[in-house]
Amino acid sequence: MNVLRPTLLTLACLMAQPAMASDLPSLGDASSAMVSPQQEYQLGRAWLSIVRGQVSQLSDPQLKDYVESSVYRLAETSQVQDRRLEFVLLNSPQINAFAAPGGIIGVNGGLFLYAQTEGEYASVLAHELAHLSQRHFARGLEAQKRMQLPVMAAMLAGIVAAAAGAGDAGIAAIASTQAAAIQEQRRFSRQNEQEADRIGLVNLEKAGYDPRSMPSMFERLMRQYRYDRMPPEFLLTHPVSESRIADTRNRAEQFPAGGTEDSLRYQLMRARVQLTYEETPGIAAKRFRAQLDENPNMDAARYGLAIALIKGSQFDEARDVLAPLLQKAPNDITYNLAQISLDSAANRLPATEQRVTRMLDLYPNNYPLNQARIDLLLKQRKIQAAEQALNDLLKRRMKDPDVWYQVAEVRGLSGNTIGLHQARAEYFALVGDYNQAIEQLDFAKRRASNNFQLASRIDARQKELIEEKRMTEEMLRG
């Protein structure tokens, strides 16, 4: 696939350039009717599949589960009407988050690095949900009719390149775009950002967070990047000004105090991300030790040290570091998953199985725990059981390409060749490679030629993917 295909550029430029909030149509008028909610849904899924196929992602089940559950918590109190959300967790240490049409929420790993509390993290996502609830994409189409396609493509080329990790080259591409077009985009963006801030503040308070977290996040970003020649992508698409901070601060102060500012679970997930972006586990361990020396009761630092030691194969010390956390909270999922990881890495499989079984009895539908069970079954060479466990997981995560990828691998190990090709087809469809997906179902049909019912089901699914491919190409052509 071409990373910067023109159709993708056109689509994402339309998403990135919203209209003025003071001149917004009602959802029933002619302008908003240019794109219906269902069209937004389909458009968003098409865009998501392309991003998944082109940008590296974080596949950590615990991080994915945290992002999903935290956004759904915010969505429950938001103005978002269609709760069919999909998520993409990008493997980038740069701070960024975004919302795309049809309920797509994207989060860079870097958001955890920069948002020092759960309230600050939630303020960013509440802001993005507000973009969705106000349908800023549909409401910006009228403005886009005044912009020439080459200008839109050039602007998005930089945005996609930066998201994919091109860094300075992506920012340079944005900077070199026609000045007048950029000015118009920023004019529209300021109005939309202000609306998303105000709606996001209300949502934060309703969800139980302290709304003051939003201006605090903005202030930190402005301080950190005040003298930066090349600001991060988040500040290019969400420009922060003194007036914007003052507006959100004044509005936040009108809410009663007492909302949640932080949580231990967020800090544990933050430690996982910090470890991901350290150069080595040893460097991470050194930093977590320093935090513990400063504050011996800092459980997140103790947890970070434990997982850094596990990653560095220092199992005995990791066990000693982790023990006080498990003693304090013996049923905590995150701590037990760390012990499961430790025992599995040390090849203590009976202890691993005992802990996995006990935790699944307590939390039978927890995604990371179920994934830990599957990983254990594979290490025990119980391939058939692992395949069944994955089939059960698929019932809850049908749109997760990471799960389909592993399903294909396990079906291959079990000798289920037809199922292998079917799983590969679903994986390729989710990452936007419809040609490969359709080809995999051709392979499956040939293998199933003696089973009429199975071959018919495969053929029906192939026709569905062919139609999805046609619709996607048609939508992206605009």
XYZ file of C-alpha atoms in Angstrom:
478
model
C 0.000 0.000 0.000
C 1.132 3.563 -0.696
C 1.521 5.327 2.618
C 0.278 8.688 1.356
C -2.293 7.613 -1.218
C -4.265 10.651 -2.402
C -7.606 9.212 -1.354
C -6.445 8.873 2.241
C -5.122 12.404 2.173
C -8.418 13.760 0.955
C -10.397 11.920 3.623
C -8.212 12.907 6.535
C -7.944 16.497 5.417
C -11.709 16.688 5.517
C -11.559 15.372 9.061
C -8.832 17.761 10.118
C -10.406 20.990 8.868
C -13.669 21.644 10.763
C -16.066 24.571 10.296
C -16.666 27.575 12.491
C -18.648 26.698 15.603
C -20.577 29.979 15.412
C -21.892 29.095 11.972
C -22.867 25.477 12.523
C -25.887 23.891 10.867
C -28.391 21.765 12.725
C -27.964 18.060 12.129
C -31.082 18.019 9.972
C -30.263 20.757 7.478
C -28.903 20.478 3.951
C -25.265 21.017 4.917
C -25.113 18.305 7.579
C -27.030 16.002 5.241
C -23.969 15.969 2.966
C -22.670 13.158 5.194
C -25.108 11.052 7.193
C -24.140 9.393 10.499
C -24.070 6.022 8.718
C -21.778 7.413 6.037
C -19.536 8.792 8.768
C -19.486 5.347 10.361
C -18.460 3.668 7.100
C -15.968 6.397 6.285
C -14.354 6.098 9.698
C -13.951 2.330 9.402
C -12.381 2.711 5.973
C -9.944 5.284 7.335
C -9.179 3.144 10.392
C -8.302 0.105 8.287
C -5.810 2.167 6.273
C -4.193 3.619 9.393
C -3.921 0.158 10.936
C -2.146 -1.080 7.831
C 0.351 1.783 7.714
C 1.181 2.970 11.237
C 2.807 0.890 13.978
C 0.552 0.125 16.946
C 0.904 -0.930 20.575
C -0.532 -4.432 21.000
C -0.284 -4.614 24.812
C -3.660 -6.059 25.954
C -3.525 -4.164 29.262
C -3.014 -0.793 27.577
C -5.707 -1.520 25.012
C -8.127 -2.585 27.730
C -7.404 0.550 29.753
C -7.911 2.905 26.813
C -11.129 1.179 25.792
C -12.640 1.104 29.279
C -11.628 4.687 30.083
C -13.093 6.062 26.851
C -16.319 4.094 27.291
C -16.580 5.564 30.803
C -16.378 9.056 29.289
C -18.696 8.141 26.425
C -21.434 7.146 28.865
C -21.744 10.747 30.075
C -20.929 12.413 26.742
C -23.202 13.709 24.007
C -21.987 10.969 21.646
C -25.129 9.202 20.433
C -23.553 6.349 18.473
C -21.474 4.337 20.963
C -20.061 1.952 18.345
C -16.521 3.068 19.077
C -13.323 1.663 17.625
C -9.831 2.305 18.939
C -6.312 2.486 17.619
C -3.327 2.781 19.977
C -0.378 4.128 18.012
C 3.191 3.184 18.859
C 4.607 6.681 19.112
C 6.172 8.512 22.085
C 4.878 11.814 20.700
C 1.835 13.270 22.411
C -1.265 12.972 20.239
C -4.879 11.874 20.292
C -7.567 12.255 17.666
C -11.159 11.499 16.780
C -12.228 10.438 13.299
C -15.757 10.236 11.835
C -17.922 7.342 12.907
C -16.534 6.834 16.416
C -12.822 6.255 15.792
C -10.606 7.186 18.753
C -6.847 7.244 18.314
C -4.317 7.530 21.140
C -0.552 7.760 20.897
C 1.473 6.014 23.565
C 3.002 9.428 24.166
C -0.237 10.696 25.704
C 0.532 8.541 28.773
C 4.023 10.034 28.952
C 2.818 13.646 28.945
C -0.485 13.399 30.861
C 0.790 13.080 34.428
C -2.596 12.241 35.962
C -5.655 10.328 34.863
C -7.630 13.571 34.924
C -5.265 15.132 32.377
C -5.438 12.026 30.189
C -9.251 11.991 30.442
C -9.452 15.701 29.582
C -7.809 15.048 26.219
C -10.179 12.191 25.404
C -13.241 14.089 26.608
C -12.218 16.816 24.173
C -11.937 14.267 21.337
C -15.339 12.772 22.162
C -16.781 16.265 21.917
C -15.476 16.484 18.347
C -17.420 13.288 17.641
C -20.627 14.335 19.385
C -20.685 17.662 17.516
C -19.980 15.944 14.201
C -17.255 18.407 13.318
C -16.339 16.395 10.238
C -19.772 16.634 8.634
C -20.135 20.247 9.646
C -16.797 21.158 8.083
C -17.538 19.857 4.598
C -19.011 23.124 3.387
C -15.822 24.959 4.298
C -13.728 22.375 2.480
C -15.479 23.093 -0.813
C -13.525 26.368 -0.831
C -10.161 24.613 -0.569
C -8.407 23.133 -3.560
C -7.653 19.410 -3.422
C -3.862 19.799 -3.939
C -3.669 22.104 -0.902
C -5.686 19.660 1.199
C -3.495 16.757 0.075
C -0.300 18.649 0.863
C -1.528 19.508 4.339
C -2.498 15.963 5.158
C 0.696 14.527 3.701
C 2.513 16.160 6.593
C -0.041 15.067 9.178
C 0.059 11.406 8.103
C 3.847 11.439 7.769
C 4.184 12.822 11.294
C 1.745 10.238 12.673
C 3.725 7.497 10.942
C 6.929 8.696 12.567
C 8.447 10.885 9.838
C 8.818 13.636 12.431
C 10.586 16.707 11.089
C 9.777 15.852 7.470
C 6.075 15.730 8.278
C 6.133 19.029 10.106
C 8.138 20.608 7.270
C 5.501 19.452 4.804
C 2.819 21.191 6.827
C 4.914 24.339 7.149
C 5.475 24.531 3.405
C 1.776 24.425 2.553
C 0.079 27.472 1.130
C -0.121 30.128 3.873
C -3.642 31.254 3.120
C -5.015 27.712 3.338
C -3.287 27.163 6.673
C -4.711 30.387 8.028
C -8.239 29.340 7.025
C -7.761 25.928 8.599
C -6.585 27.502 11.839
C -9.514 29.889 11.898
C -11.950 27.008 11.673
C -9.882 24.925 14.073
C -9.919 27.552 16.830
C -13.706 27.681 16.812
C -14.059 23.912 16.909
C -11.417 23.524 19.592
C -13.220 26.014 21.803
C -16.503 24.163 21.393
C -14.844 20.811 22.124
C -13.179 22.278 25.231
C -16.463 23.524 26.657
C -18.385 20.323 25.971
C -15.437 18.247 27.184
C -15.354 20.101 30.508
C -19.014 19.283 31.137
C -18.375 15.650 30.253
C -15.357 15.447 32.562
C -17.423 16.620 35.506
C -20.280 14.240 34.697
C -17.842 11.313 34.451
C -16.489 12.084 37.924
C -13.230 13.807 36.972
C -11.992 17.209 38.082
C -12.571 19.585 35.121
C -9.554 21.617 36.276
C -7.448 18.837 34.763
C -8.067 20.247 31.275
C -6.492 23.699 31.778
C -3.717 22.032 33.788
C -2.906 19.824 30.799
C -2.947 22.803 28.452
C -0.684 24.820 30.754
C 1.855 22.013 30.965
C 1.936 21.644 27.198
C 2.375 25.378 26.666
C 5.212 25.563 29.221
C 6.975 22.539 27.779
C 6.820 23.637 24.151
C 6.840 27.431 24.494
C 10.287 27.761 22.886
C 10.180 24.692 20.655
C 10.810 25.436 17.004
C 8.916 22.278 16.020
C 5.941 21.553 18.286
C 4.434 18.062 18.503
C 1.596 17.012 16.241
C -0.913 17.453 19.054
C -0.188 21.177 19.274
C -0.386 21.559 15.498
C -3.881 20.094 15.391
C -4.938 21.380 18.843
C -3.288 24.814 19.097
C -3.052 26.058 22.691
C -3.113 29.770 23.454
C -3.195 31.881 26.610
C -6.801 32.840 25.876
C -7.796 29.197 25.428
C -6.203 28.264 28.744
C -7.880 31.200 30.472
C -11.264 30.267 29.016
C -11.043 26.638 30.135
C -9.655 27.668 33.543
C -12.517 30.102 34.138
C -15.120 27.563 33.084
C -13.525 24.748 35.115
C -13.571 26.883 38.259
C -17.353 27.136 37.992
C -17.677 23.406 38.738
C -17.649 22.135 42.326
C -14.379 20.706 43.573
C -13.999 17.050 44.428
C -13.716 15.195 41.132
C -11.110 12.492 40.531
C -7.691 13.837 39.628
C -5.753 10.597 39.431
C -5.904 6.831 39.950
C -3.384 4.122 40.724
C -4.466 2.136 37.675
C -3.617 5.016 35.365
C -0.183 5.349 36.953
C 0.397 1.602 36.522
C -0.456 1.851 32.823
C 1.753 4.910 32.559
C 4.632 2.870 33.990
C 4.076 0.255 31.278
C 4.274 2.903 28.577
C 7.361 4.483 30.148
C 9.071 1.083 30.023
C 8.068 0.658 26.374
C 9.924 3.797 25.359
C 13.046 3.378 27.487
C 16.160 2.377 25.595
C 16.719 -0.758 27.709
C 14.993 -2.479 30.671
C 18.078 -1.656 32.733
C 17.693 2.083 32.160
C 14.006 1.832 33.047
C 14.831 -0.094 36.231
C 17.332 2.579 37.238
C 14.738 5.319 36.826
C 12.060 3.410 38.772
C 14.567 2.701 41.558
C 15.309 6.407 41.816
C 11.584 7.119 42.176
C 11.293 4.481 44.893
C 14.313 5.903 46.737
C 12.559 9.251 46.757
C 9.190 7.772 47.772
C 9.272 4.145 49.032
C 5.440 4.067 49.074
C 5.095 4.859 45.360
C 3.339 1.691 44.177
C 3.468 2.640 40.485
C 7.263 2.947 40.638
C 7.502 -0.411 42.439
C 5.324 -1.974 39.749
C 7.396 -0.341 36.994
C 10.588 -1.678 38.574
C 9.085 -5.179 38.775
C 8.104 -5.318 35.104
C 11.451 -3.818 34.069
C 13.225 -6.567 36.044
C 11.030 -9.236 34.444
C 11.860 -7.875 31.007
C 15.530 -7.942 31.975
C 15.238 -11.604 33.159
C 16.086 -10.700 36.755
C 13.366 -12.961 38.088
C 14.375 -13.388 41.737
C 14.633 -9.671 42.363
C 11.411 -9.049 40.434
C 9.615 -11.503 42.721
C 10.858 -9.677 45.827
C 9.857 -6.282 44.422
C 6.393 -7.460 43.392
C 5.571 -9.334 46.620
C 4.547 -6.273 48.709
C 2.111 -5.147 46.015
C 0.412 -8.541 45.882
C 0.285 -8.681 49.645
C -1.417 -5.286 49.735
C -3.896 -6.103 46.909
C -3.988 -9.883 46.340
C -6.786 -9.754 43.737
C -5.547 -6.790 41.729
C -5.537 -7.752 38.039
C -2.481 -5.680 37.076
C -0.274 -7.039 39.874
C -1.382 -10.613 39.235
C -0.696 -10.276 35.531
C 2.821 -9.146 36.429
C 3.263 -12.255 38.597
C 1.825 -14.402 35.783
C 4.341 -12.868 33.390
C 7.140 -13.482 35.874
C 6.239 -17.121 36.540
C 5.774 -17.822 32.831
C 9.104 -16.227 31.913
C 10.788 -18.273 34.656
C 9.088 -21.387 33.245
C 7.069 -21.987 36.418
C 4.069 -23.106 34.439
C 2.075 -24.884 37.207
C 2.177 -21.702 39.331
C 1.247 -19.656 36.262
C -1.747 -21.883 35.522
C -2.943 -21.815 39.124
C -2.882 -18.012 39.230
C -4.510 -17.608 35.804
C -7.314 -19.962 36.804
C -7.925 -18.187 40.109
C -8.020 -14.754 38.496
C -10.331 -15.854 35.685
C -12.717 -17.245 38.293
C -12.861 -13.709 39.710
C -12.870 -11.832 36.385
C -14.012 -14.260 33.662
C -14.462 -11.646 30.905
C -11.276 -9.669 31.437
C -9.449 -9.380 28.109
C -5.830 -9.273 29.387
C -6.441 -12.253 31.680
C -7.961 -14.273 28.851
C -5.020 -13.353 26.663
C -2.653 -14.500 29.423
C -4.463 -17.849 29.508
C -4.071 -18.230 25.740
C -0.365 -17.427 25.945
C 0.029 -20.026 28.704
C -1.808 -22.684 26.716
C 0.490 -22.082 23.767
C 3.554 -22.347 25.997
C 2.169 -25.633 27.331
C 1.680 -26.762 23.701
C -2.057 -27.186 24.292
C -2.845 -25.973 20.802
C -6.442 -27.171 20.563
C -7.348 -25.561 23.870
C -5.657 -22.327 22.809
C -7.628 -22.335 19.558
C -10.899 -22.760 21.449
C -9.975 -20.007 23.884
C -9.213 -17.699 20.972
C -12.544 -18.535 19.344
C -14.231 -17.527 22.608
C -12.225 -14.286 22.718
C -13.265 -13.494 19.156
C -16.892 -13.321 20.244
C -16.005 -10.170 22.191
C -13.219 -8.765 19.972
C -14.289 -9.437 16.397
C -12.759 -6.167 15.176
C -9.350 -6.586 16.825
C -6.651 -7.339 14.226
C -4.235 -8.482 16.961
C -6.628 -11.265 17.933
C -7.220 -12.341 14.330
C -3.467 -12.432 13.718
C -2.980 -14.827 16.616
C -6.021 -16.885 15.559
C -4.370 -17.423 12.182
C -1.123 -18.490 13.811
C -2.815 -20.963 16.161
C -5.058 -22.420 13.478
C -1.930 -23.030 11.431
C -0.336 -24.846 14.369
C -3.440 -26.977 14.872
C -3.585 -27.985 11.194
C -6.811 -26.063 10.573
C -5.709 -24.806 7.163
C -9.119 -23.577 6.027
C -9.570 -21.688 9.285
C -6.041 -20.294 8.895
C -6.937 -18.711 5.557
C -10.249 -17.419 6.926
C -8.495 -15.783 9.874
C -5.863 -14.241 7.617
C -8.655 -12.833 5.458
C -10.270 -11.143 8.464
C -6.921 -9.755 9.589
C -6.108 -8.333 6.167
C -9.581 -6.784 5.870
C -9.133 -5.031 9.223
C -5.817 -3.532 8.116
C -7.194 -2.375 4.772
C -5.588 -4.937 2.453
C -8.732 -6.223 0.749
C -6.859 -7.821 -2.147
C -4.970 -10.098 0.240
C -8.161 -10.790 2.200
C -10.073 -11.850 -0.916
C -7.150 -13.980 -2.067
C -7.012 -15.790 1.297
C -10.688 -16.706 0.937
C -9.926 -18.077 -2.539
C -7.403 -20.400 -0.888
C -9.963 -21.369 1.749
C -12.650 -22.116 -0.860
C -10.334 -24.439 -2.757
C -9.585 -26.348 0.430
C -13.299 -26.561 1.259
C -14.420 -27.672 -2.197
C -15.709 -31.002 -0.845
C -17.784 -29.323 1.871
C -20.619 -27.471 0.144
C -21.965 -25.676 3.207
C -18.551 -24.451 4.349
C -17.583 -23.409 0.822
C -20.857 -21.488 0.504
C -20.198 -19.608 3.760
C -16.693 -18.732 2.626
C -18.023 -17.587 -0.741
C -20.645 -15.407 0.943
C -17.997 -13.789 3.150
C -15.792 -13.210 0.118
C -18.631 -11.400 -1.640
C -19.100 -9.244 1.457
C -15.426 -8.268 1.405
C -15.542 -7.538 -2.319
C -18.470 -5.199 -1.655
C -16.640 -3.602 1.295
C -13.633 -3.048 -0.952
C -15.804 -1.428 -3.624
C -17.553 0.828 -1.095
C -14.286 1.799 0.562
C -12.648 2.752 -2.727
C -15.746 4.687 -3.729
C -15.878 6.598 -0.452
C -12.183 7.404 -0.478
C -12.405 8.712 -4.019
C -14.840 11.247 -2.568
